[in-house]
GROMACS .gro file of C-alpha atoms in nm:
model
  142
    1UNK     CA    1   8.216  -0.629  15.023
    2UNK     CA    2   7.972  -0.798  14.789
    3UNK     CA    3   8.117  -1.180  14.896
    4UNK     CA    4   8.433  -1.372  14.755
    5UNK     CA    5   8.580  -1.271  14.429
    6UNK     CA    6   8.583  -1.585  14.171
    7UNK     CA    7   8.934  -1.577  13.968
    8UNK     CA    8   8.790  -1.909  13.755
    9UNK     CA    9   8.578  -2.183  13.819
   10UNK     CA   10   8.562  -2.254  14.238
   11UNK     CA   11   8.893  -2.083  14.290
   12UNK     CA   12   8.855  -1.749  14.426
   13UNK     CA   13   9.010  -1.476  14.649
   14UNK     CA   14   9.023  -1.563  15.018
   15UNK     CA   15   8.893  -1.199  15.209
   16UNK     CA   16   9.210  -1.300  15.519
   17UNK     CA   17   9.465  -1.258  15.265
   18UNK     CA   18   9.355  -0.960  15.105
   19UNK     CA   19   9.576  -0.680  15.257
   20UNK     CA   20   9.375  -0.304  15.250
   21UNK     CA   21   9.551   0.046  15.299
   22UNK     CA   22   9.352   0.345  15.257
   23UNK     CA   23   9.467   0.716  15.223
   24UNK     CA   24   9.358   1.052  15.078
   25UNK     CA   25   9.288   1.056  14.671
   26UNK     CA   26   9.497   1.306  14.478
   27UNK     CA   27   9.318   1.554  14.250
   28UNK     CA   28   9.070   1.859  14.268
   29UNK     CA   29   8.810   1.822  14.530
   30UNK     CA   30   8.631   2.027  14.759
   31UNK     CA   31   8.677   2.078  15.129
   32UNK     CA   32   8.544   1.669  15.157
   33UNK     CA   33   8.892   1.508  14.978
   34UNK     CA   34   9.114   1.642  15.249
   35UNK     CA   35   8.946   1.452  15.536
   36UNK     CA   36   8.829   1.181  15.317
   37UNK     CA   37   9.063   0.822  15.254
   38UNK     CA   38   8.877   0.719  14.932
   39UNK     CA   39   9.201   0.566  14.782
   40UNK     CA   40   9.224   0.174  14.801
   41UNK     CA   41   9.518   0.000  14.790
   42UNK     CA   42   9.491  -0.374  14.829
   43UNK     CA   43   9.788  -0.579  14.845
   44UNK     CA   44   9.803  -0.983  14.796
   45UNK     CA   45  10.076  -1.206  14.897
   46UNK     CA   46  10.115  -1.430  14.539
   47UNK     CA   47  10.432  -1.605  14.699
   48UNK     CA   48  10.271  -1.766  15.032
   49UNK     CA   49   9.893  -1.791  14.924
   50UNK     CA   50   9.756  -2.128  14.965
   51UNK     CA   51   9.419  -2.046  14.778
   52UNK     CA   52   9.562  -2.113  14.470
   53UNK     CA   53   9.641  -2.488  14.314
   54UNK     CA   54  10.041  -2.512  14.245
   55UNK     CA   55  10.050  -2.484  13.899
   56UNK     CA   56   9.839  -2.120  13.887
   57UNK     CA   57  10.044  -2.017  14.197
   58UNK     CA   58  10.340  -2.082  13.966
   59UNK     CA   59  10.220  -1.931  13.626
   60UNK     CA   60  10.104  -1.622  13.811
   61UNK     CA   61  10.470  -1.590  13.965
   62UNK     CA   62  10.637  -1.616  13.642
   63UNK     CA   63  10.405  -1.411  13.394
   64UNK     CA   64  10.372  -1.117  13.725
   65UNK     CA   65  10.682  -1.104  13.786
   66UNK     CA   66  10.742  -0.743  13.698
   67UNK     CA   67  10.451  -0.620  13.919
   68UNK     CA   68  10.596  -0.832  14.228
   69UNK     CA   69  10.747  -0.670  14.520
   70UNK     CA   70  10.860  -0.953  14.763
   71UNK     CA   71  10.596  -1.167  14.587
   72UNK     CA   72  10.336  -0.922  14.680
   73UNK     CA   73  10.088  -0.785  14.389
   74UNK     CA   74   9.970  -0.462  14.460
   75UNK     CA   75   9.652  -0.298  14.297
   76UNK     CA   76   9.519   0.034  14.384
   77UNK     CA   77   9.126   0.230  14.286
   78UNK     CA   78   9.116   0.605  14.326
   79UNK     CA   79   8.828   0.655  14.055
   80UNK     CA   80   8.550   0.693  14.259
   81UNK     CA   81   8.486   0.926  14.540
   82UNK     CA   82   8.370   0.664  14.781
   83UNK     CA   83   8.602   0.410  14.923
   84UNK     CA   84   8.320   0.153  14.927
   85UNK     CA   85   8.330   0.193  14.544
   86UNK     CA   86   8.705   0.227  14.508
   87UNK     CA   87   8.733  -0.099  14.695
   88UNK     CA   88   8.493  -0.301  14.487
   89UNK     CA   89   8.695  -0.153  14.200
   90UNK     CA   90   9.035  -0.278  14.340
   91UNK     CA   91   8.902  -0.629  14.417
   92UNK     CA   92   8.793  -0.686  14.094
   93UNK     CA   93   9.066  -0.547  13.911
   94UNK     CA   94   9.298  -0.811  14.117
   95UNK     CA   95   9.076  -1.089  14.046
   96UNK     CA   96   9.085  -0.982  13.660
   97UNK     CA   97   9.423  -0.969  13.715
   98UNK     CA   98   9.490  -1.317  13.882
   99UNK     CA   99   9.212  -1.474  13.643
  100UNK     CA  100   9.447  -1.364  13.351
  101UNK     CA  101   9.755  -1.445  13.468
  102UNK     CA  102   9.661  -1.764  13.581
  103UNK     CA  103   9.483  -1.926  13.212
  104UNK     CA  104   9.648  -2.163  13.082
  105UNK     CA  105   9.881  -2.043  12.758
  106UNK     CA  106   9.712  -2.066  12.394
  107UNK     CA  107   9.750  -2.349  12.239
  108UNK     CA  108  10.037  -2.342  11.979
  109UNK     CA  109   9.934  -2.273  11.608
  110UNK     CA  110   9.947  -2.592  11.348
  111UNK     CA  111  10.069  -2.381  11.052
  112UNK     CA  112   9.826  -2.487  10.751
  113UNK     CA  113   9.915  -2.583  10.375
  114UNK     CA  114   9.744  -2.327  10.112
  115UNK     CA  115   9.552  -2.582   9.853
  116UNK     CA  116   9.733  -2.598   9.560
  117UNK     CA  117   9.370  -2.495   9.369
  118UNK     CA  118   9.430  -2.092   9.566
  119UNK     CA  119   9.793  -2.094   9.440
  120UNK     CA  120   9.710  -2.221   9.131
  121UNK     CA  121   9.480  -2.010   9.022
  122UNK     CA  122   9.689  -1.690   9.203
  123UNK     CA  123   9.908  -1.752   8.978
  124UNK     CA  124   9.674  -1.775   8.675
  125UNK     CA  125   9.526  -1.390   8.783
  126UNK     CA  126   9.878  -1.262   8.835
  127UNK     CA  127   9.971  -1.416   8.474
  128UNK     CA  128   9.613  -1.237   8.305
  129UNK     CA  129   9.716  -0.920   8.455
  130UNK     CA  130  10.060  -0.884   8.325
  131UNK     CA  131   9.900  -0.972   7.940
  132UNK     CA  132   9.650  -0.717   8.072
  133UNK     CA  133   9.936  -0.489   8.118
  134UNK     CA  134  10.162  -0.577   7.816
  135UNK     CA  135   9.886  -0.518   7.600
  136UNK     CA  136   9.839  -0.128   7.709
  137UNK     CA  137  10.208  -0.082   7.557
  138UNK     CA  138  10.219   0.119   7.221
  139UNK     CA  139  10.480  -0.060   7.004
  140UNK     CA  140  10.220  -0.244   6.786
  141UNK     CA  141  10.056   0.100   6.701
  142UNK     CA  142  10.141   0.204   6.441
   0.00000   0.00000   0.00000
């Protein structure tokens, strides 16, 4: 593996907890994807990890929860033909993962005031059209 996998800043994935099960990719192949495991499945305990702080630990519980199975995340990789590859893959995907499900939420929008100058003058364009408009009518011709 090409070393530890950085979620954010010096928190990152600790290679004993990382759970790997390998078995045969589906899909057209020659006589090499019947002998071949090239599919990755790497599993990580959320629920009793200590490598993350509290608070991401907790966030990632509540905003995974649908991917959880007895506080387990599971990612798989079956892209690539070589299970080297499809392992990087699958690392990196959980990190991705983890690293998004860990930020912190946005910070909530402070709804803004229109200056009265924009509505103002809105208003002004909306009033030229309509004379605009009324003018086109026939009943002053004659």
């Amino acid at each position: 593996m090409s070393g530890p996998y950085v979620i954010r800043g010096s928190v990152s994935l600790p290679e004993a907890e990382l759970m790997w099960r390998f078995s045969r990719s589906s899909g057209p192949g020659g006589q090499h994807v019947n002998t071949s495991d090239s599919q990755v499945e790497l599993r990580f305990d959320l629920a009793a990890t200590e490598a993350l702080p509290p608070v991401w630990k907790q966030r990632a519980l509540e905003r995974l929860a649908g991917r959880l199975v007895g506080g387990v995340v599971t990612v798989r990789a079956s892209e690539h033909r070589s299970q080297w590859r499809n392992r990087e893959t699958a690392a990196v995907r959980l990190a991705s993962l983890l690293a998004e499900a860990t930020a912190p939420p946005p910070k909530p929008r402070r709804p803004t005031r229109i200056p009265r100058g924009i509505n103002e003058r809105r208003l002004r364009e909306k009033k030229q059209r309509g004379e605009t408009k009324r003018g086109r009518s026939g009943r002053d011709w004659g």
